[in-house]
Amino acid sequence: MTLAAAVERASLQLGAFALRDLDLALTCGEILVLLGPNGAGKSVCLEMIAGFHRPQRGRILIAGKDATRLPPERRGIGLVVQDFGLFPHLTVAGNVAFSRPGGEIAALLRQVGIGHLADRRPASLSAGEKQRTALARALAIRPALFLFDEPFSVLDARSRAGLRDELKSFLRHAGIAAIFVTHDPEDAWVLADRVAVIRDGAIIQAGAADAVFRKPANRWIAEFVGVETIVPGRIAGRAGNACRIAIGTASLLSTNAVGGGDGTVLVCVRAEEVELRRAGDDRTGEGLPGRVIAIANLGAWGRVTVDCGFALTALLTHRNIRDLRLAPGSAIVASIDPEAVHLLPLA
Amino acid sequence: MLGSLLLAFIVAPLLGLVSAQPIGSLRRVAAMADVRDAIGLSLGCAFAAALLAGVFGTPLAYLLARARFPGRDFVAAIVDLPLAVPHTVAGIALLYVFGRRGFIGGPAGRWFGLRFWGTAAGIVAAMLFVAAPYAVNAARLGFEAIDPRLERVARTLGAGPWRVLWRITLPLARRSIATGLTLTFARAISEFAAVAMLAYYPMTAPVQIYEMFLRYGLSDAAAAAVLLLAVSLGLFVLFRRLAGAGDRIGPVR
């Protein structure tokens, strides 16, 4: 695994805002998503890597070389910004040829499938065509690293999903490492090999996308990445390799450990991990009996809130909801894989 | 509806002026050497003023649009100042600075032989003072309308700051800059008070018209006025067309 780029303990003071001791590392072809709310410092971090801010401390390595003191034009970075940032006064071909006037760009245009758009102006392109133009333009400098600064933030949900898939397969094909900045957990979920959660200028959790989403390191991250059920509980005992958690009068199993503390914990359960059955269909005897409180329509999915002694949220297909004949008041049994019951110290 | 009333208010006096002129008197005035010289001088000086406003005003406009520095609002207010000063006051102020003993006029005359009082240089200085805000403000709006992210992307594509300025920033602001210079040019041609106080001679067209009004009465002055109007309107329309065309003939690759 060769290192494509790294940020080593970089600190940057910018007016009242500060990035503190930032550490990032990308192997070749890896997609890192920098996830955080607005104002967390995601874009500033990206601008620092691109060379528009110089860190007061720390280093930035790109393609194995120290780039901390290089200007943006000598870093070999492909930058894609919000709404793709095409130059409106140039044609598609003019945009792609910006870095290499007179260079052979027809092959590049064909490579991303926009050969037929060479003479069009950006204003007349669809979002997908804009993305391809921006990618071809960045490819022209043979970048060692791609940086994406919320390119989808002005798009509607449907085109977002399509462009995200296309971008992912493009990056997989190109085999170029990329840092993608977004405030949307779904972007991160779909695109990321690894996720770094940033808040107030510091990275508060980094790891495989799956780990961050299923095992958030604290309550704030859990809420930010969309864990629907977060309730206080207490470790009541052990059962084999799992521990039994009491939540009020209810109890469930978790195979996840939690360090230290006095036995009080925060129990985190993602809604898609909750399975619902009609009361009486519970074969294991380990399920949580309860009643449906509310069913909300989320488009393709339905969000079912049940009262099992505590409020538990489940995400079901409409087909599922119909088959189970669920309605407010229905008696149900909820079951959760002990592996999916994540525990945080309650502090 | 309200807008068309305002349009009529602007057009009616000018139409009245134009329609009242018999073609014969227009032709007679157009043949007068001092009238032609005056119009030529006005155009030349206004062009020079617009050029200077572009050369010095455009970098200032970029600074005001992009840089964050203490006192930026104060600098912006200074740029607008000539719009708020009565032009007779501007003329007096310019006399103090550009006059023979003024702190610019004095040294310039002694060291470079450049005199402002009663010269074309004085006319250009007066025009520049009253008209430069139009150039700076229009260019500033043009620069502010450019997404700074475009300039950043251009940097990552291997372009240094100057190349970004030439290939991205200036082409995108070109229309605003051209509009500003056209307004500057128009404002410079129309200036009377400040020009007359700093450099009554050689006579620009407005001063010449005023002089004809005093010496020969309304009809000759009116004919000269229509002539100036026709020439400057023609140029104004031409410049607007050129500025607009920039959008379509911009560099393609």
PDB file of C-alpha atoms in Angstrom, chain A residues 21-203:
ATOM      1  CA  ASP A  21      -3.498  18.770  14.799  1.00  0.00           C
ATOM      2  CA  LEU A  22      -5.040  17.316  11.694  1.00  0.00           C
ATOM      3  CA  ASP A  23      -3.891  13.839  10.672  1.00  0.00           C
ATOM      4  CA  LEU A  24      -5.041  12.202   7.444  1.00  0.00           C
ATOM      5  CA  ALA A  25      -3.495   9.519   5.281  1.00  0.00           C
ATOM      6  CA  LEU A  26      -4.671   8.058   1.984  1.00  0.00           C
ATOM      7  CA  THR A  27      -3.367   5.033   0.153  1.00  0.00           C
ATOM      8  CA  CYS A  28      -3.470   4.971  -3.655  1.00  0.00           C
ATOM      9  CA  GLY A  29      -6.981   4.684  -5.039  1.00  0.00           C
ATOM     10  CA  GLU A  30      -8.617   5.199  -1.664  1.00  0.00           C
ATOM     11  CA  ILE A  31     -11.650   7.462  -1.162  1.00  0.00           C
ATOM     12  CA  LEU A  32     -11.656   9.363   2.118  1.00  0.00           C
ATOM     13  CA  VAL A  33     -14.788  11.284   3.016  1.00  0.00           C
ATOM     14  CA  LEU A  34     -14.351  14.249   5.317  1.00  0.00           C
ATOM     15  CA  LEU A  35     -17.734  14.474   6.996  1.00  0.00           C
ATOM     16  CA  GLY A  36     -18.880  17.319   9.213  1.00  0.00           C
ATOM     17  CA  PRO A  37     -21.496  20.015   9.734  1.00  0.00           C
ATOM     18  CA  ASN A  38     -21.251  23.456   8.152  1.00  0.00           C
ATOM     19  CA  GLY A  39     -18.489  25.517   9.717  1.00  0.00           C
ATOM     20  CA  ALA A  40     -16.577  22.469  10.972  1.00  0.00           C
ATOM     21  CA  GLY A  41     -13.552  23.341   8.823  1.00  0.00           C
ATOM     22  CA  LYS A  42     -13.964  20.796   6.031  1.00  0.00           C
ATOM     23  CA  SER A  43     -13.489  23.263   3.205  1.00  0.00           C
ATOM     24  CA  VAL A  44     -10.644  25.078   4.957  1.00  0.00           C
ATOM     25  CA  CYS A  45      -8.932  21.718   5.377  1.00  0.00           C
ATOM     26  CA  LEU A  46      -9.348  20.995   1.666  1.00  0.00           C
ATOM     27  CA  GLU A  47      -8.079  24.456   0.739  1.00  0.00           C
ATOM     28  CA  MET A  48      -5.052  23.846   2.947  1.00  0.00           C
ATOM     29  CA  ILE A  49      -4.304  20.573   1.171  1.00  0.00           C
ATOM     30  CA  ALA A  50      -4.752  22.336  -2.190  1.00  0.00           C
ATOM     31  CA  GLY A  51      -2.288  25.029  -1.126  1.00  0.00           C
ATOM     32  CA  PHE A  52      -4.490  28.077  -0.513  1.00  0.00           C
ATOM     33  CA  HIS A  53      -3.661  28.193   3.198  1.00  0.00           C
ATOM     34  CA  ARG A  54      -0.296  27.290   4.665  1.00  0.00           C
ATOM     35  CA  PRO A  55      -0.417  25.405   7.967  1.00  0.00           C
ATOM     36  CA  GLN A  56       1.488  27.061  10.825  1.00  0.00           C
ATOM     37  CA  ARG A  57       2.590  23.642  11.999  1.00  0.00           C
ATOM     38  CA  GLY A  58       2.739  20.205  10.447  1.00  0.00           C
ATOM     39  CA  ARG A  59       3.313  18.844   6.944  1.00  0.00           C
ATOM     40  CA  ILE A  60       1.368  17.971   3.827  1.00  0.00           C
ATOM     41  CA  LEU A  61       2.670  15.127   1.665  1.00  0.00           C
ATOM     42  CA  ILE A  62       1.427  14.513  -1.868  1.00  0.00           C
ATOM     43  CA  ALA A  63       2.716  11.591  -3.937  1.00  0.00           C
ATOM     44  CA  GLY A  64       5.479  11.048  -1.403  1.00  0.00           C
ATOM     45  CA  LYS A  65       6.850  14.590  -1.617  1.00  0.00           C
ATOM     46  CA  ASP A  66       6.593  17.355   0.969  1.00  0.00           C
ATOM     47  CA  ALA A  67       4.164  19.835  -0.589  1.00  0.00           C
ATOM     48  CA  THR A  68       3.696  22.067   2.454  1.00  0.00           C
ATOM     49  CA  ARG A  69       5.420  25.014   0.793  1.00  0.00           C
ATOM     50  CA  LEU A  70       4.350  24.450  -2.819  1.00  0.00           C
ATOM     51  CA  PRO A  71       1.847  26.851  -4.437  1.00  0.00           C
ATOM     52  CA  PRO A  72      -1.446  25.296  -5.633  1.00  0.00           C
ATOM     53  CA  GLU A  73      -0.338  25.230  -9.270  1.00  0.00           C
ATOM     54  CA  ARG A  74       2.556  22.889  -8.466  1.00  0.00           C
ATOM     55  CA  ARG A  75       0.814  20.375  -6.216  1.00  0.00           C
ATOM     56  CA  GLY A  76      -0.698  18.131  -8.866  1.00  0.00           C
ATOM     57  CA  ILE A  77      -4.182  18.235  -7.373  1.00  0.00           C
ATOM     58  CA  GLY A  78      -7.475  17.825  -9.215  1.00  0.00           C
ATOM     59  CA  LEU A  79      -9.977  20.116  -7.520  1.00  0.00           C
ATOM     60  CA  VAL A  80     -13.723  19.779  -8.110  1.00  0.00           C
ATOM     61  CA  VAL A  81     -15.880  22.398  -6.364  1.00  0.00           C
ATOM     62  CA  GLN A  82     -19.553  23.057  -5.731  1.00  0.00           C
ATOM     63  CA  ASP A  83     -21.586  22.911  -8.943  1.00  0.00           C
ATOM     64  CA  PHE A  84     -18.323  21.682 -10.597  1.00  0.00           C
ATOM     65  CA  GLY A  85     -16.798  25.144 -11.166  1.00  0.00           C
ATOM     66  CA  LEU A  86     -16.535  25.077 -14.957  1.00  0.00           C
ATOM     67  CA  PHE A  87     -15.229  28.268 -16.578  1.00  0.00           C
ATOM     68  CA  PRO A  88     -18.389  29.746 -18.125  1.00  0.00           C
ATOM     69  CA  HIS A  89     -16.601  31.682 -20.872  1.00  0.00           C
ATOM     70  CA  LEU A  90     -14.852  28.589 -22.255  1.00  0.00           C
ATOM     71  CA  THR A  91     -16.278  25.613 -24.118  1.00  0.00           C
ATOM     72  CA  VAL A  92     -16.067  22.084 -22.739  1.00  0.00           C
ATOM     73  CA  ALA A  93     -12.896  21.558 -24.806  1.00  0.00           C
ATOM     74  CA  GLY A  94     -11.552  24.932 -23.653  1.00  0.00           C
ATOM     75  CA  ASN A  95     -12.138  23.978 -20.032  1.00  0.00           C
ATOM     76  CA  VAL A  96     -10.397  20.641 -20.388  1.00  0.00           C
ATOM     77  CA  ALA A  97      -7.506  22.197 -22.320  1.00  0.00           C
ATOM     78  CA  PHE A  98      -7.001  24.989 -19.756  1.00  0.00           C
ATOM     79  CA  SER A  99      -3.983  23.321 -18.173  1.00  0.00           C
ATOM     80  CA  ARG A 100      -2.490  22.204 -21.501  1.00  0.00           C
ATOM     81  CA  PRO A 101      -3.305  24.666 -24.284  1.00  0.00           C
ATOM     82  CA  GLY A 102      -2.865  22.972 -27.621  1.00  0.00           C
ATOM     83  CA  GLY A 103      -2.564  19.570 -25.962  1.00  0.00           C
ATOM     84  CA  GLU A 104      -4.342  16.469 -27.197  1.00  0.00           C
ATOM     85  CA  ILE A 105      -7.633  16.569 -25.345  1.00  0.00           C
ATOM     86  CA  ALA A 106      -9.919  14.603 -27.659  1.00  0.00           C
ATOM     87  CA  ALA A 107      -8.827  11.361 -25.993  1.00  0.00           C
ATOM     88  CA  LEU A 108      -9.569  12.771 -22.560  1.00  0.00           C
ATOM     89  CA  LEU A 109     -13.043  13.857 -23.631  1.00  0.00           C
ATOM     90  CA  ARG A 110     -13.731  10.406 -25.080  1.00  0.00           C
ATOM     91  CA  GLN A 111     -12.393   8.735 -21.957  1.00  0.00           C
ATOM     92  CA  VAL A 112     -15.158  10.309 -19.859  1.00  0.00           C
ATOM     93  CA  GLY A 113     -17.725   9.983 -22.645  1.00  0.00           C
ATOM     94  CA  ILE A 114     -18.213  13.646 -23.601  1.00  0.00           C
ATOM     95  CA  GLY A 115     -16.465  13.695 -26.975  1.00  0.00           C
ATOM     96  CA  HIS A 116     -19.653  14.976 -28.602  1.00  0.00           C
ATOM     97  CA  LEU A 117     -19.865  17.967 -26.238  1.00  0.00           C
ATOM     98  CA  ALA A 118     -16.476  19.536 -27.071  1.00  0.00           C
ATOM     99  CA  ASP A 119     -17.876  22.800 -28.455  1.00  0.00           C
ATOM    100  CA  ARG A 120     -20.683  23.288 -25.930  1.00  0.00           C
ATOM    101  CA  ARG A 121     -20.713  25.991 -23.258  1.00  0.00           C
ATOM    102  CA  PRO A 122     -21.004  24.944 -19.600  1.00  0.00           C
ATOM    103  CA  ALA A 123     -24.334  26.775 -19.210  1.00  0.00           C
ATOM    104  CA  SER A 124     -25.956  24.320 -21.644  1.00  0.00           C
ATOM    105  CA  LEU A 125     -24.752  21.149 -19.880  1.00  0.00           C
ATOM    106  CA  SER A 126     -26.654  18.833 -17.544  1.00  0.00           C
ATOM    107  CA  ALA A 127     -25.250  18.194 -14.074  1.00  0.00           C
ATOM    108  CA  GLY A 128     -23.848  14.840 -15.212  1.00  0.00           C
ATOM    109  CA  GLU A 129     -22.128  16.404 -18.219  1.00  0.00           C
ATOM    110  CA  LYS A 130     -20.705  19.124 -15.989  1.00  0.00           C
ATOM    111  CA  GLN A 131     -19.287  16.493 -13.640  1.00  0.00           C
ATOM    112  CA  ARG A 132     -17.631  14.644 -16.495  1.00  0.00           C
ATOM    113  CA  THR A 133     -16.168  17.873 -17.876  1.00  0.00           C
ATOM    114  CA  ALA A 134     -14.799  18.799 -14.447  1.00  0.00           C
ATOM    115  CA  LEU A 135     -13.284  15.308 -14.075  1.00  0.00           C
ATOM    116  CA  ALA A 136     -11.690  15.411 -17.533  1.00  0.00           C
ATOM    117  CA  ARG A 137     -10.314  18.889 -16.840  1.00  0.00           C
ATOM    118  CA  ALA A 138      -8.736  17.695 -13.604  1.00  0.00           C
ATOM    119  CA  LEU A 139      -7.434  14.485 -15.227  1.00  0.00           C
ATOM    120  CA  ALA A 140      -5.549  16.600 -17.771  1.00  0.00           C
ATOM    121  CA  ILE A 141      -2.908  17.473 -15.160  1.00  0.00           C
ATOM    122  CA  ARG A 142      -2.515  13.782 -14.176  1.00  0.00           C
ATOM    123  CA  PRO A 143      -3.298  14.533 -10.534  1.00  0.00           C
ATOM    124  CA  ALA A 144      -1.892  12.479  -7.689  1.00  0.00           C
ATOM    125  CA  LEU A 145      -4.932  13.366  -5.605  1.00  0.00           C
ATOM    126  CA  PHE A 146      -8.499  14.449  -6.256  1.00  0.00           C
ATOM    127  CA  LEU A 147     -10.230  16.901  -3.937  1.00  0.00           C
ATOM    128  CA  PHE A 148     -14.008  17.258  -3.994  1.00  0.00           C
ATOM    129  CA  ASP A 149     -15.527  20.212  -2.139  1.00  0.00           C
ATOM    130  CA  GLU A 150     -19.250  19.430  -1.824  1.00  0.00           C
ATOM    131  CA  PRO A 151     -19.733  19.183  -5.603  1.00  0.00           C
ATOM    132  CA  PHE A 152     -23.339  17.983  -5.202  1.00  0.00           C
ATOM    133  CA  SER A 153     -24.591  20.454  -2.628  1.00  0.00           C
ATOM    134  CA  VAL A 154     -26.766  22.417  -5.055  1.00  0.00           C
ATOM    135  CA  LEU A 155     -28.292  19.338  -6.715  1.00  0.00           C
ATOM    136  CA  ASP A 156     -31.602  17.624  -6.013  1.00  0.00           C
ATOM    137  CA  ALA A 157     -31.582  14.240  -4.275  1.00  0.00           C
ATOM    138  CA  ARG A 158     -32.171  12.187  -7.405  1.00  0.00           C
ATOM    139  CA  SER A 159     -29.362  13.593  -9.553  1.00  0.00           C
ATOM    140  CA  ARG A 160     -27.135  13.433  -6.468  1.00  0.00           C
ATOM    141  CA  ALA A 161     -27.579   9.689  -6.176  1.00  0.00           C
ATOM    142  CA  GLY A 162     -26.856   9.128  -9.883  1.00  0.00           C
ATOM    143  CA  LEU A 163     -23.767  11.348  -9.955  1.00  0.00           C
ATOM    144  CA  ARG A 164     -22.456   9.782  -6.757  1.00  0.00           C
ATOM    145  CA  ASP A 165     -22.522   6.306  -8.273  1.00  0.00           C
ATOM    146  CA  GLU A 166     -20.906   7.567 -11.460  1.00  0.00           C
ATOM    147  CA  LEU A 167     -18.200   9.379  -9.503  1.00  0.00           C
ATOM    148  CA  LYS A 168     -17.444   6.304  -7.448  1.00  0.00           C
ATOM    149  CA  SER A 169     -16.966   4.073 -10.457  1.00  0.00           C
ATOM    150  CA  PHE A 170     -14.879   6.793 -12.143  1.00  0.00           C
ATOM    151  CA  LEU A 171     -12.543   6.984  -9.144  1.00  0.00           C
ATOM    152  CA  ARG A 172     -12.332   3.180  -8.916  1.00  0.00           C
ATOM    153  CA  HIS A 173     -11.353   3.040 -12.571  1.00  0.00           C
ATOM    154  CA  ALA A 174      -8.876   5.904 -12.423  1.00  0.00           C
ATOM    155  CA  GLY A 175      -7.308   4.470  -9.275  1.00  0.00           C
ATOM    156  CA  ILE A 176      -6.568   7.962  -7.989  1.00  0.00           C
ATOM    157  CA  ALA A 177      -6.921   8.753  -4.293  1.00  0.00           C
ATOM    158  CA  ALA A 178      -9.627  11.256  -3.416  1.00  0.00           C
ATOM    159  CA  ILE A 179     -10.782  13.331  -0.486  1.00  0.00           C
ATOM    160  CA  PHE A 180     -14.461  14.147  -0.649  1.00  0.00           C
ATOM    161  CA  VAL A 181     -15.876  16.814   1.649  1.00  0.00           C
ATOM    162  CA  THR A 182     -19.562  16.729   2.544  1.00  0.00           C
ATOM    163  CA  HIS A 183     -22.065  17.423   5.313  1.00  0.00           C
ATOM    164  CA  ASP A 184     -24.336  14.647   4.037  1.00  0.00           C
ATOM    165  CA  PRO A 185     -23.879  11.272   5.798  1.00  0.00           C
ATOM    166  CA  GLU A 186     -25.454   9.545   2.805  1.00  0.00           C
ATOM    167  CA  ASP A 187     -22.674  10.833   0.504  1.00  0.00           C
ATOM    168  CA  ALA A 188     -20.174   9.376   2.956  1.00  0.00           C
ATOM    169  CA  TRP A 189     -22.043   6.074   3.286  1.00  0.00           C
ATOM    170  CA  VAL A 190     -22.061   5.568  -0.486  1.00  0.00           C
ATOM    171  CA  LEU A 191     -18.646   6.908  -1.502  1.00  0.00           C
ATOM    172  CA  ALA A 192     -16.264   6.315   1.336  1.00  0.00           C
ATOM    173  CA  ASP A 193     -13.665   3.669   1.903  1.00  0.00           C
ATOM    174  CA  ARG A 194     -12.864   5.569   5.041  1.00  0.00           C
ATOM    175  CA  VAL A 195     -14.607   8.392   6.840  1.00  0.00           C
ATOM    176  CA  ALA A 196     -13.122  11.130   9.005  1.00  0.00           C
ATOM    177  CA  VAL A 197     -15.649  13.060  11.075  1.00  0.00           C
ATOM    178  CA  ILE A 198     -14.605  16.672  11.618  1.00  0.00           C
ATOM    179  CA  ARG A 199     -16.058  19.101  14.137  1.00  0.00           C
ATOM    180  CA  ASP A 200     -14.803  22.527  15.269  1.00  0.00           C
ATOM    181  CA  GLY A 201     -11.580  22.122  13.305  1.00  0.00           C
ATOM    182  CA  ALA A 202     -10.577  18.741  14.708  1.00  0.00           C
ATOM    183  CA  ILE A 203     -11.073  15.165  13.552  1.00  0.00           C
TER     184      ILE A 203
END
